[in-house]
Amino acid sequence: MAYLDTYSGNWSAEKARHLLRRTSFGITPDLVAESVTLGLSATVNKLFEETPLPEPPLKYELDGTGRNEVNDPDVNYGETWVNAPIYPDLPTSQERNRVFRSRNRSLYAWSFLNMQNSGISIREKLTLFWHNHFVSENTNPHREFYYMDILRKNALGNFKELTKQITIDPNMLIYLSGNENQNNAPNENYSRELLELFTIGKGATAGSGDYTYYTEEDVVKIAKVLTGWRARWIRHEDALNAYFTDNRHTKGAKTLSHRFNNTVIAENGDEEYKDVIDLIFQQEECSRFIVRQFYRWFVTAEISDDIETNIIEPLAKTIRDNDYEIAPALKVLLSSEHFYENTYCMIKSPIDLMLSATKSLLFSAPKTTIKLEYDFAYLLYLACTDLEQSIFHHPDVAGWKAYYQEPLFYKTWVNSYTLPKRLAFCKVIVTGGELLIDKRKYRVPPLVPVLLIATKITNAENPNALVTGLASQLFNYEISQDQVDSLKEFLIQGLPDFEWTVEYSDYLANPTDLALRASVENKLRNLIGTMVQMSEFQIM
C-alpha cells in the first residue's frame, strides 16, 4: 500500500478528530459528528471550500470610561477601524499611540476569534501557516491587518502568486529593508530571505558563496531586480500601497548564476520582480521546499529519506503540475493512509492548546457585549504570547522554532518556564481563577459549561463511561483503566461507582436544586480541570 493512497479504513469519530485537530483550532462534538456524517472525502473538500472572509476587526474599547483614555477621532464603538485614516489626527504622539495600541489589541483579539470560530475550514490554519512562513512585523495596526489580509485571501490558493503579492507588501518592504533597496545602495535583506526562507531553501554549501540551490551572486542580482519598490510614511493618505520609483531601480539586464542556468532577467521596470519570482519557481526544489513545510505543519517533524521519496517528491510533483496551487497536494496528503498513521506525535502549539481548552470544551468568547468578547480573545492572545507563540511578533524572520529547528522541533514549545504555565492556563480556563501573565493577574471566571459537556456523553451517570467519554473527546485515544480509576476519584472520592450514578441521576431529575447542581458542577469542573493538565492533552 502506497503512503499517499487514500485512507481506506473505517471513517470514525477518532479519525475525524485527528483531521479536524490538525487542520483547524479546537473541535467540538458537533463538528466531529458532522465530519463523520460527511465522510473523509466530503470533509476534506469542505475544509477547502472558499467561504466569505470574516468581517473586519471592531473598535471594542469604551472610550472615555477610564482615566487618560483617548477617543479615537475616526471610529465609534462597535465600528471597524480598518477603513479609518491610518494616521489619527490627534494633537500629541502619546494620544496617537494610545489609538494605535487600541487598534493593535482589536486586531490580535479578532485574529483569535477567527481561529476559534473557523468551523470545518482549513483557511485559518493555513493563514497562520503563511504568517509563520512569510514572517513580517510592523507595529502599525493597519499595515498588520492588510499584510494578514493578503495571507488570508490567498491562504488556499497559489504559492507563487502569494509570493509576488508579499514581495511588494508595505509591511514586508519595511520589515526586510525593501524600502531601502535602491540602485545606488542595493539592500540584500529581502532577496536573501526570498531564496533561503520563502521559496527554495539554501541547501548544503557547495563552495565559497555557492549553495545547493543559489549563490551569493544570485542574492546580489535579485536584490537589484527588486530595487525601486517603496512604502510611504504612515502620514501619507496612500500609505497602505507600495509604489515603484523608476529612478531608484537598477536598470539593465541581470544575469543569474549557474544555479539558475545563467538566465538573464531583462529590464522590465515595475514588472521585473514578477519575472524573477517566475524564474525561481521554475526550479523544482521550490515545490519540494514548500511541501516539507506543509508536512512539518500538518503531519510530523521528522522527514526521513523514505518520506522524502514517497511523500515529499510525489506531492511536490502535484504542486508543480498545478502551477503551485496548493490545494490539490494538500487534499492528497490529508486524505492519505500516511496522515492517519501519524497521530499523537505533535506537541500542541500554544494557540492549538489554548483553543483546545476553550472550543473543545464548548466555550467561546462571551458575546454579551463586543468588549467582553474581544477582551477574552485578547486574553488568549496574551496567554499564547506568554507561552512563546505571539502572532505578529515572531522571534525572528525564520518563524517559530518548532517548525524548523532540529532536533527538538515541537519540543521547543515545552521548557521549564512554559510547561507549568501551559498546565496552569489550561486548568484555569476550566475551573476559573487567576492567570499570571507578564507579572499581571487576570481574573477568569469558570465559564466552561461542564454540565452541558456531560449531557453530550452517553451514559454519563456511569463514572467509567463519563471519564472514558471525556478522554475520547479530549485525547482522541483510549486511556488505561488505571487512569480511569484515578480520575474517578474526582467524582466519588473512594466511594463505590453508584454514588456518582445516584448523585448525577438526582441532579438530572432535579436540575433546579441549586445545592445538588453546585455539587455535580464542582466535581465535573475538578475532573475536567485535571484532565486538561494531563500530558495526553498536550499532544495531538
Short mmCIF file of C-alpha atoms in Angstrom, two decimals, residues 185 322 338 385 498:
data_model
loop_
_atom_site.label_atom_id
_atom_site.label_comp_id
_atom_site.label_asym_id
_atom_site.label_seq_id
_atom_site.Cartn_x
_atom_site.Cartn_y
_atom_site.Cartn_z
CA ALA A 185 22.74 51.17 -2.45
CA ASN A 322 -0.91 22.53 -10.74
CA HIS A 338 0.11 8.09 5.93
CA THR A 385 2.37 35.23 23.78
CA PHE A 498 -23.04 4.04 42.25
#
